[in-house]
PDB file of C-alpha atoms and ligand atoms in Angstrom:
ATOM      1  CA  UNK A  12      17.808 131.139  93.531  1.00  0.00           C
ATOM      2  CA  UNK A  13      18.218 129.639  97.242  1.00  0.00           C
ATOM      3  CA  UNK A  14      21.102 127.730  95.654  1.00  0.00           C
ATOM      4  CA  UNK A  15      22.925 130.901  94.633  1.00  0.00           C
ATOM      5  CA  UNK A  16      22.032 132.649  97.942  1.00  0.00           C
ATOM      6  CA  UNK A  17      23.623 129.774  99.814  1.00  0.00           C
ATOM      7  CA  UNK A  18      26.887 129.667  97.377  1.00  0.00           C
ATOM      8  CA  UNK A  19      27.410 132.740  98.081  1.00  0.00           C
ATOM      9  CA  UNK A  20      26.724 133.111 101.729  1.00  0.00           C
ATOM     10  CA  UNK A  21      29.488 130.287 101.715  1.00  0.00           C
ATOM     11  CA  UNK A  22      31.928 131.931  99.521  1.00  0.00           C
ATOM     12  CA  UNK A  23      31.343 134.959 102.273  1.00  0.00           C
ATOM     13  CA  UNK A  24      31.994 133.500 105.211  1.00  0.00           C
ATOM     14  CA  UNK A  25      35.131 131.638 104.259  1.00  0.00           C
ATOM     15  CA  UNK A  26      37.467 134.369 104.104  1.00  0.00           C
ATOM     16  CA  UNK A  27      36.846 135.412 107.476  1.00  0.00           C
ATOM     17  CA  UNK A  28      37.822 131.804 109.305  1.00  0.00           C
ATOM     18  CA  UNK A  29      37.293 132.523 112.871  1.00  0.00           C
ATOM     19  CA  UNK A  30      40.465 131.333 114.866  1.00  0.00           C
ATOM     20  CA  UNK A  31      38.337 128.006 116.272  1.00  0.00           C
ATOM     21  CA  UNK A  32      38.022 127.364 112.703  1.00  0.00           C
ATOM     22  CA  UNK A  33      41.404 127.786 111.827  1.00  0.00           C
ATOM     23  CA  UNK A  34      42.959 125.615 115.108  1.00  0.00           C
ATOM     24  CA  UNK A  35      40.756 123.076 114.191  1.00  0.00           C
ATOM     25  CA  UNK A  36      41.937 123.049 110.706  1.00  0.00           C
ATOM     26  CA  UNK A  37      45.313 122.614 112.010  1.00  0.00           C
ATOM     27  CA  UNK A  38      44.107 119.807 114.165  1.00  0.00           C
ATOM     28  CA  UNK A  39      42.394 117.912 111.271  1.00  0.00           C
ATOM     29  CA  UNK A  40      46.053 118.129 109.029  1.00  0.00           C
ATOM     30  CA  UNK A  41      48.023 117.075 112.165  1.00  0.00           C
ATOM     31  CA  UNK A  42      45.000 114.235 112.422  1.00  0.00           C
ATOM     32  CA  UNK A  43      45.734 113.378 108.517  1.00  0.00           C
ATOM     33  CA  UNK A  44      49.494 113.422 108.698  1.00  0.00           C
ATOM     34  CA  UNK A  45      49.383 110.855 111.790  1.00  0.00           C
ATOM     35  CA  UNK A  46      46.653 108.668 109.462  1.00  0.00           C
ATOM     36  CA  UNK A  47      49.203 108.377 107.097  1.00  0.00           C
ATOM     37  CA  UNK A  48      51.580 106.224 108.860  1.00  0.00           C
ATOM     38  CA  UNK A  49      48.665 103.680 108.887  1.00  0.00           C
ATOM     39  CA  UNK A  50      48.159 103.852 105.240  1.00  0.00           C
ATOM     40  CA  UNK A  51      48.419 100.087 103.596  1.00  0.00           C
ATOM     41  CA  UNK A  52      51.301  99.135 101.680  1.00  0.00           C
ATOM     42  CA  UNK A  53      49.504  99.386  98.521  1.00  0.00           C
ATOM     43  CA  UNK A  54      49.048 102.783  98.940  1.00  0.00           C
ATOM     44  CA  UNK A  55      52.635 103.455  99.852  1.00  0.00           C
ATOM     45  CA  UNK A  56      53.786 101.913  96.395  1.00  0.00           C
ATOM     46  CA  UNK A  57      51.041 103.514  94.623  1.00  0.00           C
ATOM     47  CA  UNK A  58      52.510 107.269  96.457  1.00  0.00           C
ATOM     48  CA  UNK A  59      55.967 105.688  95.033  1.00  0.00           C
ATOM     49  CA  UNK A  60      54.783 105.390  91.927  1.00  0.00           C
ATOM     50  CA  UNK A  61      52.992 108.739  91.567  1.00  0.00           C
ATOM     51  CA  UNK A  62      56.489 110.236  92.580  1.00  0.00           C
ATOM     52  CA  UNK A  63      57.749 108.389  89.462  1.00  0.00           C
ATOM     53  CA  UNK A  64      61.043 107.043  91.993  1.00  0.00           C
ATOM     54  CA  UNK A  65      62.067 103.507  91.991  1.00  0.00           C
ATOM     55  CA  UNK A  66      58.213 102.809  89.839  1.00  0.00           C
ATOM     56  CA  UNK A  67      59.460  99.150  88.052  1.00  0.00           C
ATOM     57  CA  UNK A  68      61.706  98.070  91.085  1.00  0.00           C
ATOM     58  CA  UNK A  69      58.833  99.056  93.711  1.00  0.00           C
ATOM     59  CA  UNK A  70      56.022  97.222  91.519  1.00  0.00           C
ATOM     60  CA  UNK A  71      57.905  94.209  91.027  1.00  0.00           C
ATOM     61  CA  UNK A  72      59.195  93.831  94.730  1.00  0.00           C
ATOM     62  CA  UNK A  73      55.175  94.396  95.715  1.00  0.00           C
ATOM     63  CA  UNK A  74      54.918  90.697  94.220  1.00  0.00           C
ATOM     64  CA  UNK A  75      57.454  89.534  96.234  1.00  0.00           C
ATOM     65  CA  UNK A  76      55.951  91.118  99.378  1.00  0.00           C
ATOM     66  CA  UNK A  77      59.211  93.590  99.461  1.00  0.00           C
ATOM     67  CA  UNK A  78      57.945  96.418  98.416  1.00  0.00           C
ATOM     68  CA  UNK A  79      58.034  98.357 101.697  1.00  0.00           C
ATOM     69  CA  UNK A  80      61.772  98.050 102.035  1.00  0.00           C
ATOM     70  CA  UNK A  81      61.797  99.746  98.633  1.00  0.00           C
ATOM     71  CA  UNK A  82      59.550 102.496  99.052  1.00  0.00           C
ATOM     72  CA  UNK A  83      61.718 103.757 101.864  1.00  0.00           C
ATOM     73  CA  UNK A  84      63.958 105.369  99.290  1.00  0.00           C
ATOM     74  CA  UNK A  85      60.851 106.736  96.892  1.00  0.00           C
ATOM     75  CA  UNK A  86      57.970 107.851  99.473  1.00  0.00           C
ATOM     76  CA  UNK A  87      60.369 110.809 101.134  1.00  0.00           C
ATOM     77  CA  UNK A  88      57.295 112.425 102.361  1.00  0.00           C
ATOM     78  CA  UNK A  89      57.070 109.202 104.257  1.00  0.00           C
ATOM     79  CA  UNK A  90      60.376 108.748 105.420  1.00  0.00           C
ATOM     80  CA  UNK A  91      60.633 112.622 106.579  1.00  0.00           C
ATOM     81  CA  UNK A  92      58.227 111.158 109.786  1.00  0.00           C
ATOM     82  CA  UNK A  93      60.262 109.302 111.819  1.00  0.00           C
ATOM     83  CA  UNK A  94      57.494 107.924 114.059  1.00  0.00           C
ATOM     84  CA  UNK A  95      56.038 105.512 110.556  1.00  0.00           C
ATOM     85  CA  UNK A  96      55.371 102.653 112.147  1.00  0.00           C
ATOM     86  CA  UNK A  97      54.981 100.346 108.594  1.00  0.00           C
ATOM     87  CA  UNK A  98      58.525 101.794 107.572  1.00  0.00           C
ATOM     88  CA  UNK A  99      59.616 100.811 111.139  1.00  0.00           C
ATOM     89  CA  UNK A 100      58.361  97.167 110.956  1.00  0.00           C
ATOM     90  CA  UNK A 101      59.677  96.932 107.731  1.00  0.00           C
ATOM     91  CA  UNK A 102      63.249  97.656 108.632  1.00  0.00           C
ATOM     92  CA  UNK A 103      62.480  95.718 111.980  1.00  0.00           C
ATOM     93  CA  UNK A 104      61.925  92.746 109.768  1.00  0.00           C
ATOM     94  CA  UNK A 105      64.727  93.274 107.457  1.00  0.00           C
ATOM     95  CA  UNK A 106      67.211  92.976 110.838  1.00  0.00           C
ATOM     96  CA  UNK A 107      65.564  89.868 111.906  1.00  0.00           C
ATOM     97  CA  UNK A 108      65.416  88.452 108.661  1.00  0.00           C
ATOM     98  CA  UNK A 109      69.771  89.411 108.736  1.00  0.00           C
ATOM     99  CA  UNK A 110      70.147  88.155 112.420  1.00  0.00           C
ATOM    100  CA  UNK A 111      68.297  84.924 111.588  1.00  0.00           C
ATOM    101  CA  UNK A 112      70.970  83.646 109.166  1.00  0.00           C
ATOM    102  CA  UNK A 113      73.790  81.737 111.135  1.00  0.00           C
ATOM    103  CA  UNK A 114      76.868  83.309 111.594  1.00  0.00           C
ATOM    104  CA  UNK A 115      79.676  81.194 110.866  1.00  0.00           C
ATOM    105  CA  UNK A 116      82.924  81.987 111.328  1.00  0.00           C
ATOM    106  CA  UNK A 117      84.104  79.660 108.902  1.00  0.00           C
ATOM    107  CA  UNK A 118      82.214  81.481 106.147  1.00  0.00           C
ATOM    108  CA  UNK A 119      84.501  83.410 104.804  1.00  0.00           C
ATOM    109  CA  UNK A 120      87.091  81.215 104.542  1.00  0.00           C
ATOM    110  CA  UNK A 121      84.777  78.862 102.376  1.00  0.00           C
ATOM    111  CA  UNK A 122      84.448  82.267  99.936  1.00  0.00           C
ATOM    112  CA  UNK A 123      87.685  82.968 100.302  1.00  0.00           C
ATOM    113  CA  UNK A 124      89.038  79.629  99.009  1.00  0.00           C
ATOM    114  CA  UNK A 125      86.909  80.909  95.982  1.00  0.00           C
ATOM    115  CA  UNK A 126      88.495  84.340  95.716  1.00  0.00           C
ATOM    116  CA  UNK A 127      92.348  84.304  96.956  1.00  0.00           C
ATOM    117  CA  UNK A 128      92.434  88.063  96.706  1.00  0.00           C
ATOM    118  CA  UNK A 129      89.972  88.681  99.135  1.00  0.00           C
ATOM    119  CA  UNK A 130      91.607  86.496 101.392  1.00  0.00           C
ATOM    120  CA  UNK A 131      94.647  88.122 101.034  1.00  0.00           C
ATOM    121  CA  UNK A 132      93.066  91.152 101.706  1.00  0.00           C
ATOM    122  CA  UNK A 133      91.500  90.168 104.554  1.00  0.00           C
ATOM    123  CA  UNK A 134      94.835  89.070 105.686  1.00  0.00           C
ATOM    124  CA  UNK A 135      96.267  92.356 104.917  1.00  0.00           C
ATOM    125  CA  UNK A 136      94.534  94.186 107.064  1.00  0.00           C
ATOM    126  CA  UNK A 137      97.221  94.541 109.213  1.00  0.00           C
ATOM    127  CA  UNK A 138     100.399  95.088 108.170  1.00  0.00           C
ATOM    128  CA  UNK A 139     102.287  92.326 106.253  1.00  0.00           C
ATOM    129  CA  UNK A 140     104.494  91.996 109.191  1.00  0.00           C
ATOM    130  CA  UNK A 141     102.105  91.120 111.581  1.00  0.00           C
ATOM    131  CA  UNK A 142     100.633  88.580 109.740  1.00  0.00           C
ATOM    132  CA  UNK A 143     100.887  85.420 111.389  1.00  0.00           C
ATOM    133  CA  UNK A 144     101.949  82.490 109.758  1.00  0.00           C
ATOM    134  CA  UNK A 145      99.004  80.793 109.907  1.00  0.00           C
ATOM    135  CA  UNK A 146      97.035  83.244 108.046  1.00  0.00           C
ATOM    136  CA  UNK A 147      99.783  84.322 105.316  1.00  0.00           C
ATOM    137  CA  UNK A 148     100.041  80.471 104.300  1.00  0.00           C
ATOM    138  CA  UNK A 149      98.260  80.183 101.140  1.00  0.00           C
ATOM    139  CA  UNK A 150      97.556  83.660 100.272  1.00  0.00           C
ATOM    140  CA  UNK A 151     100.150  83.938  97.128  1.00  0.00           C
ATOM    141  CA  UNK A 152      99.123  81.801  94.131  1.00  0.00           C
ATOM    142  CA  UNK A 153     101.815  80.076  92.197  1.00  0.00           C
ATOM    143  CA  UNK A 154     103.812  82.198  90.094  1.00  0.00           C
ATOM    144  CA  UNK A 155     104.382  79.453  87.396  1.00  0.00           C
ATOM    145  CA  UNK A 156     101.644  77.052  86.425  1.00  0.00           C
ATOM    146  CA  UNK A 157     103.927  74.090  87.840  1.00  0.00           C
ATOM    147  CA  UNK A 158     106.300  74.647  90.719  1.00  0.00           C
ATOM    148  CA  UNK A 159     109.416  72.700  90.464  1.00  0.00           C
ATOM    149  CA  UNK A 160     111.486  73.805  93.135  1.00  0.00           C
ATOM    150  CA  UNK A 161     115.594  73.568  92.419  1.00  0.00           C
ATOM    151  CA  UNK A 162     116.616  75.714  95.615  1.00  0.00           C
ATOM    152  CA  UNK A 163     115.180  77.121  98.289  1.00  0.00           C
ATOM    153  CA  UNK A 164     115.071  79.719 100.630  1.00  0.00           C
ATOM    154  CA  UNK A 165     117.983  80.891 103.208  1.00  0.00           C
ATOM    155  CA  UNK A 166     121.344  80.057 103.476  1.00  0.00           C
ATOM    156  CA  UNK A 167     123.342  78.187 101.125  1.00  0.00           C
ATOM    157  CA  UNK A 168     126.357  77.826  98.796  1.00  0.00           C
ATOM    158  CA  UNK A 169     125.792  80.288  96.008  1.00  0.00           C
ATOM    159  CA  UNK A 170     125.926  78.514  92.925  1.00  0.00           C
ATOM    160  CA  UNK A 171     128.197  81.341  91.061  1.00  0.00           C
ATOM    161  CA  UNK A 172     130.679  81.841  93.403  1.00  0.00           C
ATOM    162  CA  UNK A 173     130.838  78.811  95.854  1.00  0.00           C
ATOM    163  CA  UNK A 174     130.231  81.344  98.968  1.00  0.00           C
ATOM    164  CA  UNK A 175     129.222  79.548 101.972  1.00  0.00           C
ATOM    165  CA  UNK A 176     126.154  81.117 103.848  1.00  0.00           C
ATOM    166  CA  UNK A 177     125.140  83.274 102.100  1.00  0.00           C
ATOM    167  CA  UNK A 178     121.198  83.951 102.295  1.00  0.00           C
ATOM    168  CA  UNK A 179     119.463  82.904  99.109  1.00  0.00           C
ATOM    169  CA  UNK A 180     116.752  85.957  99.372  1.00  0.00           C
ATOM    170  CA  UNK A 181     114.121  84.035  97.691  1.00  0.00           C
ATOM    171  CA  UNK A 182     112.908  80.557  96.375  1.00  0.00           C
ATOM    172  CA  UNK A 183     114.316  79.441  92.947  1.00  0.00           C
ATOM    173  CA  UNK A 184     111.477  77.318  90.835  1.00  0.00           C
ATOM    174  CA  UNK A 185     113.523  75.221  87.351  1.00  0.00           C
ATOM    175  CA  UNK A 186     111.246  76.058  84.742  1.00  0.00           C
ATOM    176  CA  UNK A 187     112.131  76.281  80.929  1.00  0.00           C
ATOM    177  CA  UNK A 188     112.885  79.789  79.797  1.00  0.00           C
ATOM    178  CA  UNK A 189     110.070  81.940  77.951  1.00  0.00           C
ATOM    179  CA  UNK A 190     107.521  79.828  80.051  1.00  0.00           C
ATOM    180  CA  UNK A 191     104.216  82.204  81.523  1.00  0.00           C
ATOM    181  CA  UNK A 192     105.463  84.544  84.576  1.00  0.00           C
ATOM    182  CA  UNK A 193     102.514  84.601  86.493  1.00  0.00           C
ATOM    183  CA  UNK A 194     101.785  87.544  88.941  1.00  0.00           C
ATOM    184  CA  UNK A 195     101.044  85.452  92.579  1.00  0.00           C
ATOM    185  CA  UNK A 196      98.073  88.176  93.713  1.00  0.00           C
ATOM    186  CA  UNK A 197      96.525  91.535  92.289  1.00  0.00           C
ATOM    187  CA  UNK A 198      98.241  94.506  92.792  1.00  0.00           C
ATOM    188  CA  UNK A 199     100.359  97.146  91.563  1.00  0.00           C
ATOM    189  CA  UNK A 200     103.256  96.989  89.803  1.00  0.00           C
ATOM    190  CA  UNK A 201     106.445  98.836  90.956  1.00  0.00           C
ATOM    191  CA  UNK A 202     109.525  97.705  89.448  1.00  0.00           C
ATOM    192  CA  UNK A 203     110.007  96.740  85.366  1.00  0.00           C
ATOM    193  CA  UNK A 204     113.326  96.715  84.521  1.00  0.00           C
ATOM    194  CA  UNK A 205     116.634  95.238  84.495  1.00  0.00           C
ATOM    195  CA  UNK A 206     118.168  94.629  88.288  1.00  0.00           C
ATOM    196  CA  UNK A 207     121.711  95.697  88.322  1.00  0.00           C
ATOM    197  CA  UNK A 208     121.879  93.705  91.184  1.00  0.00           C
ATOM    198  CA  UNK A 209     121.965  90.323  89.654  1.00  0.00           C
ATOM    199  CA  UNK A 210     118.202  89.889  89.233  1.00  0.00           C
ATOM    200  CA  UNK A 211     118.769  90.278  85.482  1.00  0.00           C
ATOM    201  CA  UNK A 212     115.216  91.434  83.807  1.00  0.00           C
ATOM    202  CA  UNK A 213     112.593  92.090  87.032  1.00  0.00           C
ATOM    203  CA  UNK A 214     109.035  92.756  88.062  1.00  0.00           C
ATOM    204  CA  UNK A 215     108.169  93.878  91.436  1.00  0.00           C
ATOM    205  CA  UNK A 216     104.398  93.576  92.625  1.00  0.00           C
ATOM    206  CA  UNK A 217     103.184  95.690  95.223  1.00  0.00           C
ATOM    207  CA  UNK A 218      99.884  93.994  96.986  1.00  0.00           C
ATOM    208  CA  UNK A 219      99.447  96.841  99.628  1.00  0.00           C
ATOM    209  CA  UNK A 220     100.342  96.812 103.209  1.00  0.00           C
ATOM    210  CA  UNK A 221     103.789  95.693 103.195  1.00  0.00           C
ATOM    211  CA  UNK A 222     103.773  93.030 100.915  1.00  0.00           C
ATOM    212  CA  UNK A 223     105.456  92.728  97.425  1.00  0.00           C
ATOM    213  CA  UNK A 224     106.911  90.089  95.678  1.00  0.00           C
ATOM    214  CA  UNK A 225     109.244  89.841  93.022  1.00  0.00           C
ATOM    215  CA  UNK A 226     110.139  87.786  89.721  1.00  0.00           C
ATOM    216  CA  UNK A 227     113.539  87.491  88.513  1.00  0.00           C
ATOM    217  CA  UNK A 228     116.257  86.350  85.828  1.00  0.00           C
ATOM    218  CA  UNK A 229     112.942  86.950  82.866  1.00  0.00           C
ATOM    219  CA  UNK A 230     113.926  87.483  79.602  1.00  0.00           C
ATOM    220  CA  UNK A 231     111.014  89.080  78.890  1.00  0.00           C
ATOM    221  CA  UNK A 232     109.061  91.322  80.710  1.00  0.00           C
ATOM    222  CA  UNK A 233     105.373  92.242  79.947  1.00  0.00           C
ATOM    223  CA  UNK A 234     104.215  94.880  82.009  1.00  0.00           C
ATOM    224  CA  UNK A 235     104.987  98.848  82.730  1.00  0.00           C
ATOM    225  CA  UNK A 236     105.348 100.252  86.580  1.00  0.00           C
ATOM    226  CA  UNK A 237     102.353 101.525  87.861  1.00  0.00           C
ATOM    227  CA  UNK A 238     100.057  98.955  85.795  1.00  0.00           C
ATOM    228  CA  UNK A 239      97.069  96.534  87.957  1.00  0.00           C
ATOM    229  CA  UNK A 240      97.685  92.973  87.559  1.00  0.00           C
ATOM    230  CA  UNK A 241      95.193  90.543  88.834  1.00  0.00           C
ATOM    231  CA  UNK A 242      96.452  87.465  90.430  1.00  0.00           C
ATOM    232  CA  UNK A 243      97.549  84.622  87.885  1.00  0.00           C
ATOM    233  CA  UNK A 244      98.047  87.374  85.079  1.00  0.00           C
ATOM    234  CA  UNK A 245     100.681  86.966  83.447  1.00  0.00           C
ATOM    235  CA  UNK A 246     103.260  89.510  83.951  1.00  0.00           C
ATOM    236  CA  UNK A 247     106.444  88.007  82.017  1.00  0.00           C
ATOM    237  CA  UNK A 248     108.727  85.137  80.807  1.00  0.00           C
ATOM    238  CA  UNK A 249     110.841  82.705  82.516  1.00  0.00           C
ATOM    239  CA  UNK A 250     114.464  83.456  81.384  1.00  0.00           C
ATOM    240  CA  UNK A 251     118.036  83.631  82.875  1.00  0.00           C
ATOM    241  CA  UNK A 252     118.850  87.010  82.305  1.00  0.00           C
ATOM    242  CA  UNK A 253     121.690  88.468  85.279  1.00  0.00           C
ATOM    243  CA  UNK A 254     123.177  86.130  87.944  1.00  0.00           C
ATOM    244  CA  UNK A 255     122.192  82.829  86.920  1.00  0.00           C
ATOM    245  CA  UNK A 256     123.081  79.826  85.800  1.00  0.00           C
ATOM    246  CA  UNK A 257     120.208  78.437  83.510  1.00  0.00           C
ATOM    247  CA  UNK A 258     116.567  78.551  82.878  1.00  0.00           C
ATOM    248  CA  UNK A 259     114.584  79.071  85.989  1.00  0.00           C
ATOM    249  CA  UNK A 260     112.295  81.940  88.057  1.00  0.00           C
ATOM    250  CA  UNK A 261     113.797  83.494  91.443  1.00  0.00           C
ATOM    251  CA  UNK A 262     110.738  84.376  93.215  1.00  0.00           C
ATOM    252  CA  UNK A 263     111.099  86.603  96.479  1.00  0.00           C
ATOM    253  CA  UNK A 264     108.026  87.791  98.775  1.00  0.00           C
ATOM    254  CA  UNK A 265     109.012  90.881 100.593  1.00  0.00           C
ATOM    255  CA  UNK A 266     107.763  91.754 104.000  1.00  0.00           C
ATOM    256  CA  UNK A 267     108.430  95.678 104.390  1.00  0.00           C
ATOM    257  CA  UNK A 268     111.256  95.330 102.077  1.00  0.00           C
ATOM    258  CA  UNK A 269     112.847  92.151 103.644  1.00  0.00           C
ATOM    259  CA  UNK A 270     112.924  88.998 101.756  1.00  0.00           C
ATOM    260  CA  UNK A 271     110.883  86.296 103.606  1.00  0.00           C
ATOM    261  CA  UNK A 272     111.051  82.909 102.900  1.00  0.00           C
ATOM    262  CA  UNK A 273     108.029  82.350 100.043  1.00  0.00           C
ATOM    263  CA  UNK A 274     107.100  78.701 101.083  1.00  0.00           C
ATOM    264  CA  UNK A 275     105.335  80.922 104.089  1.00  0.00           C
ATOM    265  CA  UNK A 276     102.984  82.632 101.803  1.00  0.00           C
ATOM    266  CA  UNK A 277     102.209  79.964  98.958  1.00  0.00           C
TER     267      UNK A 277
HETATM  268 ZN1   ZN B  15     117.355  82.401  93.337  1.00  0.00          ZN
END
């Protein structure tokens, strides 16, 4: 009987919650929402999991002692409060974890030697033109899997007519017709066709920013403008198809549409 008297004297009074009451109500949820930022790790991950985001990935970085770096993503109640200190140290630590690795310059040359086309890229970040020597030497792979060269670059008596200084727009590699055509970096391809210009059957590469290259006298031709080729694919066969005189590959590396001499970029 007291038991029921004092239920309901408590289910009477609380409707009526005098404004004391009500401010210090407010005070106790400000009080619990700046307790949370102190909440343990564990129970961040366990919050994560409840949510159901990021559950496997957050449980399995815990073991690895990573898993407040992952529950940045999952806990957005968390996140939405800037001022949480364990989020704080944890991206704290993730900086000096990043700083603490050396920074070597010579880095990414070492991964570039691995992947060409991110050199080149790197190299291509300003326009083919301004490209120093330096850093275009070495960028263009091979366009034939053995480079026999038979005449090179810039003036010279062309071997059709006799002319006497002329240019020669491009190296000129001997190489037995219907032998691989290799592309010498990704990109795109622009030009598939015969040259009535004396390139006989031709494939023009585009590798963005200026630079293109292009194969020449093939007497077969294996891929269709506006097709990706990765570096080393091959793109056609050796041939002597237009002006030439036998078997071989004229290979030409364009700079913004001007023939530049290709030793510079192999
Ligand atoms: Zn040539």
């Amino acid at each position: 009987m007291s038991d029921a008297r004092a239920h309901g004297r408590r289910r009477a009074i609380t409707p009526a919650i005098p404004p004391l009451l009500s401010s210090r109500r407010e005070a106790l949820a400000l009080e619990r929402t700046s307790i949370k930022p102190q909440v343990s790790a564990a129970h961040m991950l366990r919050r994560s999991v409840a949510n159901g985001a990021g559950q496997k990935l957050g449980l399995a970085l815990a073991v690895t002692g990573l898993a407040l770096a992952v529950t940045v993503p999952s806990a957005a109640s968390l996140a939405a409060n800037p001022s949480q200190p364990l989020l704080a140290s944890a991206s704290e630590s993730a900086v000096t974890a990043a700083s603490d690795v050396p920074i070597s310059f010579a880095a990414p040359s070492v991964s570039s030697a691995l992947n060409p086309d991110g050199k080149l890229k790197a190299t291509l970040a300003v326009k083919a033109s301004n490209v120093s020597p330096q850093a275009a030497k070495g960028t263009l792979s091979a366009p034939l899997a053995e480079l026999v060269e038979s005449s090179p670059f810039g003036a010279r008596i062309n071997p059709l007519t006799g002319a006497v200084g002329e240019i020669h727009g491009g190296k000129d590699f001997a190489v037995q017709c219907s032998t691989a055509v290799l592309a010498a970096a990704g990109g795109t391809v622009t030009y598939a066709q015969w040259h009535e210009f004396g390139g006989g059957n031709r494939v023009v590469v585009d590798h963005g920013n200026g630079l293109a290259t292009t194969y020449n006298h093939l007497s077969s031709i294996g891929v269709k403008v506006g097709q990706k080729v990765e570096r080393g694919q091959q793109i056609a066969l050796s041939g002597t198809t237009g002006n030439s005189t036998g078997c071989h590959l004229h290979f030409e590396v364009m700079v913004d549409d001007t023939k530049v001499d290709p030793q510079g970029w192999l």
